[in-house]
XYZ file of C-alpha atoms in Angstrom:
354
model
C -14.917 98.929 89.346
C -15.717 95.264 89.880
C -19.480 95.410 89.453
C -21.122 93.413 86.706
C -21.763 95.587 83.687
C -25.143 96.044 82.092
C -26.027 96.391 78.430
C -25.491 100.126 78.692
C -21.872 99.747 79.797
C -19.490 102.338 78.387
C -17.111 99.566 77.273
C -17.835 99.745 73.549
C -15.967 96.567 72.706
C -17.778 94.254 75.108
C -20.225 93.118 72.409
C -17.327 92.039 70.179
C -15.673 89.658 72.629
C -15.632 86.733 70.194
C -13.990 88.885 67.548
C -11.395 90.119 70.038
C -10.765 86.541 71.211
C -10.263 85.405 67.614
C -7.845 88.248 66.931
C -5.902 87.493 70.119
C -5.628 83.798 69.235
C -4.404 84.720 65.758
C -1.929 87.211 67.240
C -0.678 84.559 69.684
C -0.115 82.021 66.896
C 1.708 84.612 64.811
C 3.838 85.643 67.784
C 4.769 82.013 68.461
C 5.723 81.494 64.820
C 7.784 84.667 64.569
C 9.444 84.148 67.948
C 10.509 80.626 67.000
C 12.375 82.044 64.024
C 14.155 84.794 65.960
C 17.459 84.374 67.738
C 21.155 83.948 67.050
C 20.241 81.716 64.095
C 17.489 83.277 61.987
C 14.854 80.877 60.664
C 12.138 81.849 58.191
C 8.639 81.621 59.617
C 7.619 79.359 56.722
C 10.333 76.884 57.740
C 9.133 77.093 61.322
C 5.611 76.165 60.243
C 6.911 73.292 58.125
C 9.024 71.913 60.969
C 6.182 72.116 63.469
C 3.626 70.673 61.040
C 5.952 67.872 60.005
C 6.786 66.993 63.622
C 3.136 66.989 64.708
C 1.766 65.033 61.743
C 4.740 62.759 61.197
C 4.862 63.772 57.531
C 8.555 63.529 56.687
C 7.948 65.136 53.301
C 7.286 68.515 54.882
C 10.747 68.675 56.430
C 12.668 66.669 53.864
C 14.652 69.684 52.687
C 15.055 71.257 56.155
C 18.369 70.529 57.820
C 18.443 68.675 61.124
C 19.968 71.605 63.024
C 16.985 73.801 62.150
C 14.573 71.138 63.315
C 16.392 70.680 66.623
C 16.579 74.429 67.278
C 12.862 74.903 66.637
C 11.463 71.789 68.333
C 13.903 71.172 71.165
C 15.270 74.612 72.077
C 12.939 77.458 71.153
C 9.428 76.017 71.061
C 9.443 74.575 74.615
C 10.652 77.936 75.940
C 8.073 79.831 73.869
C 5.152 77.665 74.972
C 6.276 77.810 78.606
C 6.422 81.614 78.482
C 2.969 81.788 76.884
C 1.479 79.402 79.464
C 3.019 81.287 82.392
C 1.890 84.655 81.037
C -1.637 83.410 80.470
C -1.775 81.768 83.883
C -0.564 84.841 85.769
C -2.990 87.139 83.936
C -5.927 84.813 84.509
C -5.089 84.451 88.200
C -4.867 88.233 88.460
C -8.484 88.492 87.319
C -9.584 86.045 90.003
C -7.628 87.683 92.826
C -8.850 91.164 91.960
C -12.430 89.914 91.777
C -12.440 87.866 94.975
C -10.427 90.266 97.139
C -12.103 93.364 95.646
C -8.703 95.013 95.496
C -7.375 96.580 92.269
C -3.789 96.013 93.461
C -4.252 92.275 94.031
C -2.180 89.984 91.840
C -1.254 86.273 91.770
C 1.375 86.885 94.455
C -0.918 88.636 96.952
C -1.149 85.656 99.315
C 2.622 85.272 99.543
C 2.883 82.595 96.839
C 5.924 84.232 95.254
C 7.742 84.565 98.579
C 7.076 80.914 99.401
C 8.302 79.766 96.004
C 11.376 81.974 96.254
C 12.228 80.611 99.699
C 11.817 77.013 98.538
C 13.972 77.573 95.464
C 16.650 79.461 97.384
C 16.815 76.680 99.963
C 17.125 74.039 97.242
C 19.906 75.988 95.522
C 21.764 76.553 98.783
C 21.547 72.899 99.870
C 22.185 71.654 96.317
C 19.095 69.449 96.359
C 19.187 66.956 93.477
C 16.547 64.399 94.460
C 14.391 65.265 91.426
C 17.259 65.900 89.040
C 17.019 69.081 87.001
C 13.513 69.646 88.370
C 14.602 69.738 92.006
C 14.487 73.551 92.212
C 11.033 73.874 90.560
C 9.659 71.107 92.792
C 11.009 72.806 95.930
C 9.627 76.137 94.715
C 6.185 74.604 94.221
C 6.301 72.963 97.658
C 7.315 76.287 99.209
C 4.491 78.117 97.451
C 1.798 75.606 98.416
C 3.039 75.416 102.015
C 2.895 79.204 102.227
C -0.643 79.148 100.853
C -1.752 76.675 103.530
C -0.130 78.789 106.235
C -1.844 81.953 104.989
C -5.201 80.183 104.846
C -4.698 78.867 108.381
C -3.769 82.300 109.753
C -6.689 84.051 108.057
C -9.386 81.503 108.920
C -11.759 82.072 111.799
C -15.101 80.844 113.058
C -16.900 83.250 110.751
C -14.718 82.469 107.755
C -11.853 84.434 106.307
C -12.464 87.799 104.686
C -10.421 89.627 102.092
C -8.662 91.855 104.611
C -7.553 88.888 106.721
C -6.216 87.092 103.654
C -4.251 90.087 102.414
C -2.869 90.866 105.874
C -1.858 87.246 106.434
C -0.192 87.154 103.027
C 1.776 90.306 103.798
C 2.911 88.976 107.192
C 4.028 85.596 105.851
C 5.716 87.179 102.819
C 7.652 89.555 105.075
C 8.907 86.666 107.204
C 9.901 84.650 104.145
C 11.634 87.660 102.599
C 13.781 87.910 105.698
C 14.508 84.208 105.387
C 15.544 84.650 101.748
C 17.864 87.484 102.730
C 19.470 85.218 105.321
C 19.896 82.416 102.757
C 21.570 84.840 100.363
C 23.841 86.013 103.175
C 25.109 82.491 103.888
C 25.155 81.379 100.238
C 28.610 82.823 99.424
C 29.429 81.908 95.807
C 25.917 80.519 95.180
C 24.251 83.853 95.873
C 24.390 84.832 92.188
C 22.469 81.690 91.228
C 19.771 82.451 93.794
C 19.469 86.081 92.672
C 19.227 85.056 89.021
C 16.399 82.611 89.791
C 14.541 85.260 91.789
C 14.650 87.606 88.776
C 12.832 85.097 86.566
C 13.948 83.391 83.378
C 12.752 80.942 80.726
C 16.217 79.827 79.689
C 16.726 76.084 79.123
C 13.052 75.182 79.442
C 12.008 71.735 78.226
C 8.841 70.103 76.953
C 8.218 68.894 80.503
C 8.129 72.500 81.732
C 5.787 73.453 78.899
C 3.537 70.473 79.579
C 3.280 71.013 83.327
C 2.605 74.747 83.079
C 0.040 74.166 80.303
C -1.685 71.436 82.342
C -2.087 73.708 85.372
C -3.249 76.515 83.078
C -5.903 74.304 81.460
C -7.201 72.972 84.783
C -7.338 76.487 86.219
C -9.178 77.785 83.159
C -11.817 75.055 83.467
C -12.406 75.874 87.145
C -12.498 79.633 86.588
C -14.851 79.477 83.607
C -17.154 77.113 85.498
C -17.389 79.614 88.378
C -17.265 82.758 86.211
C -20.879 83.660 86.875
C -20.414 83.140 90.609
C -17.296 85.315 90.460
C -19.339 88.077 88.830
C -21.809 87.936 91.684
C -19.090 87.770 94.333
C -17.747 91.044 92.957
C -20.982 92.605 94.241
C -20.144 91.508 97.794
C -20.515 88.302 99.767
C -24.000 89.105 101.098
C -25.379 90.083 97.711
C -23.872 86.979 96.119
C -25.316 84.723 98.836
C -28.766 86.236 98.335
C -28.518 85.354 94.634
C -27.729 81.710 95.274
C -23.917 81.651 95.450
C -22.241 79.620 98.163
C -20.322 82.604 99.496
C -18.239 80.474 101.879
C -17.119 77.660 99.570
C -16.776 79.242 96.116
C -14.253 81.977 97.099
C -11.996 79.349 98.676
C -12.165 77.150 95.585
C -11.234 80.077 93.356
C -8.488 81.418 95.631
C -6.842 78.038 96.187
C -7.021 77.164 92.478
C -5.580 80.546 91.476
C -2.802 80.214 94.062
C -1.886 76.717 92.827
C -1.787 77.900 89.208
C 0.394 80.836 90.268
C 2.617 78.488 92.271
C 3.101 76.276 89.215
C 3.972 79.322 87.090
C 6.461 80.651 89.637
C 8.112 77.264 90.102
C 8.787 77.095 86.362
C 9.820 80.679 85.644
C 10.838 82.394 88.875
C 9.336 85.689 90.020
C 7.711 87.658 87.181
C 5.791 90.723 88.294
C 3.177 93.049 86.816
C 1.724 90.602 84.265
C -1.019 89.483 86.638
C -1.570 93.058 87.768
C -1.632 94.966 84.488
C -3.305 92.631 81.993
C -6.633 92.300 83.877
C -6.917 96.083 84.136
C -6.121 96.563 80.461
C -8.666 93.983 79.304
C -11.281 95.157 81.790
C -11.007 98.643 80.269
C -11.688 97.126 76.824
C -14.422 94.545 77.392
C -15.873 95.378 80.794
C -15.828 93.469 84.086
C -17.838 90.383 83.042
C -15.497 87.545 84.006
C -17.005 85.209 81.426
C -15.316 87.395 78.815
C -12.480 88.756 80.914
C -10.904 85.440 81.939
C -10.175 83.949 78.483
C -9.244 87.316 76.959
C -6.819 88.031 79.803
C -5.309 84.583 79.319
C -4.546 85.241 75.635
C -3.331 88.787 76.318
C -1.034 87.689 79.137
C 0.404 84.931 76.963
C 1.162 87.406 74.158
C 2.620 90.001 76.518
C 5.021 87.675 78.324
C 5.996 85.880 75.120
C 6.856 89.194 73.474
C 8.864 90.257 76.517
C 10.770 86.970 76.554
C 11.441 87.238 72.821
C 12.890 90.702 73.345
C 15.239 89.482 76.071
C 16.252 86.405 74.081
C 16.496 87.612 70.492
C 16.524 91.424 70.385
C 18.698 92.671 73.236
C 22.459 92.176 72.864
C 22.575 90.296 76.179
C 19.748 88.305 77.718
C 18.431 89.856 80.903
C 16.074 88.198 83.411
C 12.493 88.443 82.207
C 11.279 89.670 85.606
C 13.497 92.733 85.295
C 12.060 93.609 81.881
C 8.420 93.198 82.923
C 9.030 95.385 85.989
C 10.780 98.083 83.936
C 7.925 98.152 81.422
C 4.993 97.374 83.691
C 5.848 99.788 86.491
C 5.817 103.015 84.431
C 2.793 101.829 82.443
C 0.884 101.118 85.648
C 1.790 104.597 86.903
C 0.446 106.026 83.629
C -2.844 104.163 83.974
C -3.188 105.182 87.610
C -2.483 108.839 86.839
C -4.896 108.795 83.923
C -7.609 107.498 86.212
C -6.835 110.140 88.859
C -7.125 112.947 86.285
C -10.487 111.722 84.971
C -9.272 109.621 82.041
C -10.427 106.089 81.314
C -7.832 104.222 83.311
C -8.538 101.027 85.182
């Protein structure tokens, strides 16, 4: 499943990766434009483009006949949320590719090493203790600290004289996540009237996101993309096994750690902004791998765009289509779970699943 494909790969679309990437970028831009116009107050997509263009270029003539309320709704309310959702979706999908490649496990996702449990524990603790040291960003900061601390603990538990292997990492992640889950349950037990706030955060949401949230998540996404693309060839070889990769010139001790730590930090940043959102990092890599093959030089950027579109569409549905907004993590689980079962069953019966 994770071997590097040859020119005779059955993935018929792998030779059209640039075309697919262009179509995905176009689809993402269209989705952003349409999503910005959807909501309680409908705004024409042409007005959305004029507001965004006028704000970016400083050309007041473009928005001269657009009322101030429309400009504020687009630029200060909807667009930060939209860009944050796209960045988180792209980051989770891209990290899913890395985790599945390094750990050689089709069920690996950005939360495999307990990152989500650490972030959830940090956020729940901040909500319970009413931490306000960082203002409105106190909960995201505590979530990020919890996620990174969990990552360091998992790395420490899994390391040995011969280096950590995939099984040790996964087992350590499961152990630490189980302990933290018990801790979260205890925090919810003692939270009393604050328990609803903790539960809502754990379900994931992009409500009330700001340009700071969009900027931070995009910055982590960009840095992660640079690292992953730089090591994409090494990741292809690592998918063949550590010994095979080492024989082909890959530093099989250092490169996996760089990729795993970078992916975990990107996932931690995403979780700290949005809460727990499942299945995006699990499903999107499988879907794109079925289309373009397992070459990570193609798979990483295409998964990024696909994950951004998927999560943005899901958030738009919860925000502008459903009569009442539901947590985004609930929607992705309701959609992703059955779809994953379909792909798994299709593979078991001889179809072209993941």
